[in-house]
Amino acid sequence: MTSSAMTELEKAIETIVDVFFKYSTREGDQATLTTGEFKELATAQLPNLMKTQKYPIMRDLDKNGDGKVSFQEFVKLVAAILRTGNPSFSE
Amino acid sequence: MTSSAMTELEKAIETIVDVFFKYSTREGDQATLTTGEFKELATAQLPNLMKTQKYPIMRDLDKNGDGKVSFQEFVKLVAAILRTGNPSFSE
């Protein structure tokens, strides 16, 4: 299905998946974020949220303590941001 | 923050919030989806996923059985779709 045929919501969900894999494939295991990859993603993609530290940081996300953030663990960060209702991305 | 200043990931997250409220404000309680509003959202925004019925439908989402889907319950649907890894939106 071409991206033009996708709906607004489908594109948004697909973007979340794409952003994760844009960073997870930079080094090491292609399907997980290393600490460095997570920092790059968070700094580039969630600049204001990370400054406010309202959201789980790497240690909280890395539930199984393997030093990597899996896609499932990343989904928890996205859900936490969504759960704040109307996450404002302004400072 | 203007939407142009938002990052790819922030825009995707904001879109998920916007889509929910686009439908939840159509009738009844502005902050929840009635059965009708949920059907409209799912049919318009998640046409293929709903056909495959792989995802929780209204009864599963409406955890507290109040006949309405709250934003928190909607986030669970989005997380469930994300958790399938690479949700393909094609038929």
mmCIF file of C-alpha atoms in Angstrom:
data_model
loop_
_atom_site.group_PDB
_atom_site.id
_atom_site.type_symbol
_atom_site.label_atom_id
_atom_site.label_comp_id
_atom_site.label_asym_id
_atom_site.label_seq_id
_atom_site.Cartn_x
_atom_site.Cartn_y
_atom_site.Cartn_z
ATOM 1 C CA MET A 1 0.000 0.000 0.000
ATOM 2 C CA THR A 2 1.621 3.233 -1.048
ATOM 3 C CA SER A 3 2.060 5.782 1.670
ATOM 4 C CA SER A 4 -0.393 8.076 -0.150
ATOM 5 C CA ALA A 5 -3.100 5.400 0.310
ATOM 6 C CA MET A 6 -2.445 5.253 4.055
ATOM 7 C CA THR A 7 -4.689 7.204 6.394
ATOM 8 C CA GLU A 8 -3.479 9.946 8.748
ATOM 9 C CA LEU A 9 -3.419 7.559 11.710
ATOM 10 C CA GLU A 10 -1.726 4.766 9.768
ATOM 11 C CA LYS A 11 0.980 7.194 8.561
ATOM 12 C CA ALA A 12 1.557 8.407 12.132
ATOM 13 C CA ILE A 13 1.905 4.826 13.410
ATOM 14 C CA GLU A 14 4.178 3.903 10.487
ATOM 15 C CA THR A 15 6.338 7.003 11.226
ATOM 16 C CA ILE A 16 6.860 5.849 14.820
ATOM 17 C CA VAL A 17 8.072 2.460 13.531
ATOM 18 C CA ASP A 18 10.269 4.107 10.869
ATOM 19 C CA VAL A 19 11.860 6.534 13.355
ATOM 20 C CA PHE A 20 12.770 3.653 15.679
ATOM 21 C CA PHE A 21 14.438 1.656 12.895
ATOM 22 C CA LYS A 22 16.148 4.772 11.451
ATOM 23 C CA TYR A 23 18.195 4.870 14.674
ATOM 24 C CA SER A 24 18.303 1.187 15.674
ATOM 25 C CA THR A 25 20.087 0.234 12.450
ATOM 26 C CA ARG A 26 23.009 2.610 13.013
ATOM 27 C CA GLU A 27 25.162 0.292 15.107
ATOM 28 C CA GLY A 28 25.088 -3.101 16.790
ATOM 29 C CA ASP A 29 21.880 -5.121 16.774
ATOM 30 C CA GLN A 30 19.659 -3.693 14.048
ATOM 31 C CA ALA A 31 16.467 -4.295 16.011
ATOM 32 C CA THR A 32 17.428 -2.583 19.253
ATOM 33 C CA LEU A 33 18.660 0.844 20.284
ATOM 34 C CA THR A 34 22.036 0.993 21.982
ATOM 35 C CA THR A 35 22.468 3.698 24.614
ATOM 36 C CA GLY A 36 24.110 5.880 21.977
ATOM 37 C CA GLU A 37 21.361 5.299 19.427
ATOM 38 C CA PHE A 38 18.665 6.023 22.047
ATOM 39 C CA LYS A 39 20.412 9.305 22.977
ATOM 40 C CA GLU A 40 20.625 10.289 19.302
ATOM 41 C CA LEU A 41 16.923 9.463 18.760
ATOM 42 C CA ALA A 42 15.758 11.245 21.919
ATOM 43 C CA THR A 43 17.914 14.320 21.298
ATOM 44 C CA ALA A 44 16.930 14.648 17.640
ATOM 45 C CA GLN A 45 13.309 13.530 17.791
ATOM 46 C CA LEU A 46 12.122 14.446 21.310
ATOM 47 C CA PRO A 47 14.256 17.490 22.148
ATOM 48 C CA ASN A 48 11.847 19.228 24.497
ATOM 49 C CA LEU A 49 10.423 16.156 26.161
ATOM 50 C CA MET A 50 13.871 14.941 27.139
ATOM 51 C CA LYS A 51 14.743 18.351 28.596
ATOM 52 C CA THR A 52 11.705 18.206 30.853
ATOM 53 C CA GLN A 53 12.732 14.683 31.905
ATOM 54 C CA LYS A 54 9.046 13.961 32.415
ATOM 55 C CA TYR A 55 9.472 10.752 30.498
ATOM 56 C CA PRO A 56 11.252 7.521 31.280
ATOM 57 C CA ILE A 57 14.877 7.724 30.420
ATOM 58 C CA MET A 58 17.063 4.887 29.124
ATOM 59 C CA ARG A 59 17.400 3.150 32.517
ATOM 60 C CA ASP A 60 13.629 3.063 32.977
ATOM 61 C CA LEU A 61 12.979 1.932 29.402
ATOM 62 C CA ASP A 62 15.584 -0.846 29.488
ATOM 63 C CA LYS A 63 13.339 -3.072 31.595
ATOM 64 C CA ASN A 64 15.420 -6.228 31.125
ATOM 65 C CA GLY A 65 18.676 -4.350 31.824
ATOM 66 C CA ASP A 66 20.427 -5.614 28.686
ATOM 67 C CA GLY A 67 21.699 -2.109 27.886
ATOM 68 C CA LYS A 68 19.504 -1.981 24.800
ATOM 69 C CA VAL A 69 16.025 -0.610 24.104
ATOM 70 C CA SER A 70 13.862 -3.021 22.136
ATOM 71 C CA PHE A 71 10.996 -1.860 19.971
ATOM 72 C CA GLN A 72 8.554 -3.120 22.622
ATOM 73 C CA GLU A 73 10.312 -1.000 25.249
ATOM 74 C CA PHE A 74 10.279 1.995 22.867
ATOM 75 C CA VAL A 75 6.504 1.571 22.409
ATOM 76 C CA LYS A 76 6.176 2.036 26.184
ATOM 77 C CA LEU A 77 7.907 5.439 25.896
ATOM 78 C CA VAL A 78 5.560 6.483 23.078
ATOM 79 C CA ALA A 79 2.534 5.277 25.084
ATOM 80 C CA ALA A 80 3.811 7.177 28.168
ATOM 81 C CA ILE A 81 4.094 10.359 26.092
ATOM 82 C CA LEU A 82 0.616 9.784 24.625
ATOM 83 C CA ARG A 83 -0.841 9.061 28.083
ATOM 84 C CA THR A 84 -0.005 12.542 29.215
ATOM 85 C CA GLY A 85 -3.045 13.367 27.124
ATOM 86 C CA ASN A 86 -1.990 16.374 25.125
ATOM 87 C CA PRO A 87 1.767 16.199 25.214
ATOM 88 C CA SER A 88 2.863 19.697 24.422
ATOM 89 C CA PHE A 89 6.132 19.691 22.567
ATOM 90 C CA SER A 90 6.767 23.359 23.256
ATOM 91 C CA GLU A 91 9.241 24.409 25.943
ATOM 92 C CA MET B 1 5.580 25.452 19.004
ATOM 93 C CA THR B 2 4.495 25.596 15.390
ATOM 94 C CA SER B 3 3.956 22.249 13.768
ATOM 95 C CA SER B 4 6.832 23.030 11.373
ATOM 96 C CA ALA B 5 9.190 23.188 14.398
ATOM 97 C CA MET B 6 8.046 19.767 15.592
ATOM 98 C CA THR B 7 10.128 16.732 14.746
ATOM 99 C CA GLU B 8 8.891 13.743 12.722
ATOM 100 C CA LEU B 9 8.223 11.720 15.862
ATOM 101 C CA GLU B 10 6.536 14.611 17.687
ATOM 102 C CA LYS B 11 4.267 15.210 14.688
ATOM 103 C CA ALA B 12 3.332 11.524 14.560
ATOM 104 C CA ILE B 13 2.488 11.496 18.273
ATOM 105 C CA GLU B 14 0.544 14.760 17.940
ATOM 106 C CA THR B 15 -1.392 13.280 14.981
ATOM 107 C CA ILE B 16 -2.492 10.306 17.096
ATOM 108 C CA VAL B 17 -3.833 12.729 19.740
ATOM 109 C CA ASP B 18 -5.501 14.906 17.069
ATOM 110 C CA VAL B 19 -7.173 11.950 15.354
ATOM 111 C CA PHE B 20 -8.655 10.767 18.666
ATOM 112 C CA PHE B 21 -10.116 14.197 19.474
ATOM 113 C CA LYS B 22 -11.317 14.706 15.864
ATOM 114 C CA TYR B 23 -13.745 11.841 16.500
ATOM 115 C CA SER B 24 -14.331 12.085 20.275
ATOM 116 C CA THR B 25 -15.758 15.601 19.951
ATOM 117 C CA ARG B 26 -18.485 14.594 17.492
ATOM 118 C CA GLU B 27 -21.120 13.562 20.051
ATOM 119 C CA GLY B 28 -21.600 13.062 23.787
ATOM 120 C CA ASP B 29 -18.606 13.409 26.087
ATOM 121 C CA GLN B 30 -15.915 15.319 24.179
ATOM 122 C CA ALA B 31 -13.095 13.355 25.777
ATOM 123 C CA THR B 32 -14.287 9.839 25.030
ATOM 124 C CA LEU B 33 -15.334 7.889 21.953
ATOM 125 C CA THR B 34 -18.877 6.566 21.899
ATOM 126 C CA THR B 35 -19.395 3.252 20.094
ATOM 127 C CA GLY B 36 -20.470 5.203 17.022
ATOM 128 C CA GLU B 37 -17.470 7.534 17.146
ATOM 129 C CA PHE B 38 -15.095 4.575 17.615
ATOM 130 C CA LYS B 39 -16.628 2.799 14.579
ATOM 131 C CA GLU B 40 -16.258 5.985 12.494
ATOM 132 C CA LEU B 41 -12.620 6.415 13.584
ATOM 133 C CA ALA B 42 -11.723 2.757 13.028
ATOM 134 C CA THR B 43 -13.465 2.545 9.654
ATOM 135 C CA ALA B 44 -11.973 5.800 8.364
ATOM 136 C CA GLN B 45 -8.532 5.666 9.937
ATOM 137 C CA LEU B 46 -7.738 1.952 10.309
ATOM 138 C CA PRO B 47 -9.670 0.395 7.419
ATOM 139 C CA ASN B 48 -7.433 -2.605 6.820
ATOM 140 C CA LEU B 49 -6.537 -3.346 10.405
ATOM 141 C CA MET B 50 -10.181 -3.509 11.398
ATOM 142 C CA LYS B 51 -10.925 -5.915 8.522
ATOM 143 C CA THR B 52 -8.251 -8.276 9.737
ATOM 144 C CA GLN B 53 -9.742 -8.038 13.237
ATOM 145 C CA LYS B 54 -6.230 -8.670 14.592
ATOM 146 C CA TYR B 55 -6.713 -5.807 16.967
ATOM 147 C CA PRO B 56 -8.872 -5.305 20.014
ATOM 148 C CA ILE B 57 -12.313 -4.211 19.090
ATOM 149 C CA MET B 58 -14.560 -1.875 21.077
ATOM 150 C CA ARG B 59 -15.504 -4.476 23.709
ATOM 151 C CA ASP B 60 -11.844 -5.250 24.426
ATOM 152 C CA LEU B 61 -10.827 -1.583 24.473
ATOM 153 C CA ASP B 62 -13.663 -0.528 26.771
ATOM 154 C CA LYS B 63 -11.962 -2.024 29.817
ATOM 155 C CA ASN B 64 -14.224 -0.365 32.381
ATOM 156 C CA GLY B 65 -17.348 -1.314 30.390
ATOM 157 C CA ASP B 66 -18.793 2.198 30.383
ATOM 158 C CA GLY B 67 -19.616 1.945 26.681
ATOM 159 C CA LYS B 68 -17.035 4.609 25.889
ATOM 160 C CA VAL B 69 -13.376 4.503 24.851
ATOM 161 C CA SER B 70 -11.202 6.923 26.808
ATOM 162 C CA PHE B 71 -7.977 8.318 25.407
ATOM 163 C CA GLN B 72 -6.030 5.993 27.737
ATOM 164 C CA GLU B 73 -7.908 2.997 26.308
ATOM 165 C CA PHE B 74 -7.286 4.293 22.766
ATOM 166 C CA VAL B 75 -3.540 4.496 23.518
ATOM 167 C CA LYS B 76 -3.679 0.754 24.278
ATOM 168 C CA LEU B 77 -5.018 0.106 20.758
ATOM 169 C CA VAL B 78 -2.239 2.200 19.212
ATOM 170 C CA ALA B 79 0.370 0.422 21.362
ATOM 171 C CA ALA B 80 -1.107 -2.964 20.356
ATOM 172 C CA ILE B 81 -0.826 -2.006 16.678
ATOM 173 C CA LEU B 82 2.752 -0.777 17.216
ATOM 174 C CA ARG B 83 3.667 -3.939 19.143
ATOM 175 C CA THR B 84 2.997 -6.048 16.130
ATOM 176 C CA GLY B 85 6.391 -4.648 15.066
ATOM 177 C CA ASN B 86 5.873 -3.611 11.479
ATOM 178 C CA PRO B 87 2.138 -3.231 11.221
ATOM 179 C CA SER B 88 1.464 -3.525 7.535
ATOM 180 C CA PHE B 89 -1.493 -1.458 6.532
ATOM 181 C CA SER B 90 -1.868 -3.214 3.196
ATOM 182 C CA GLU B 91 -4.593 -5.799 2.669
#
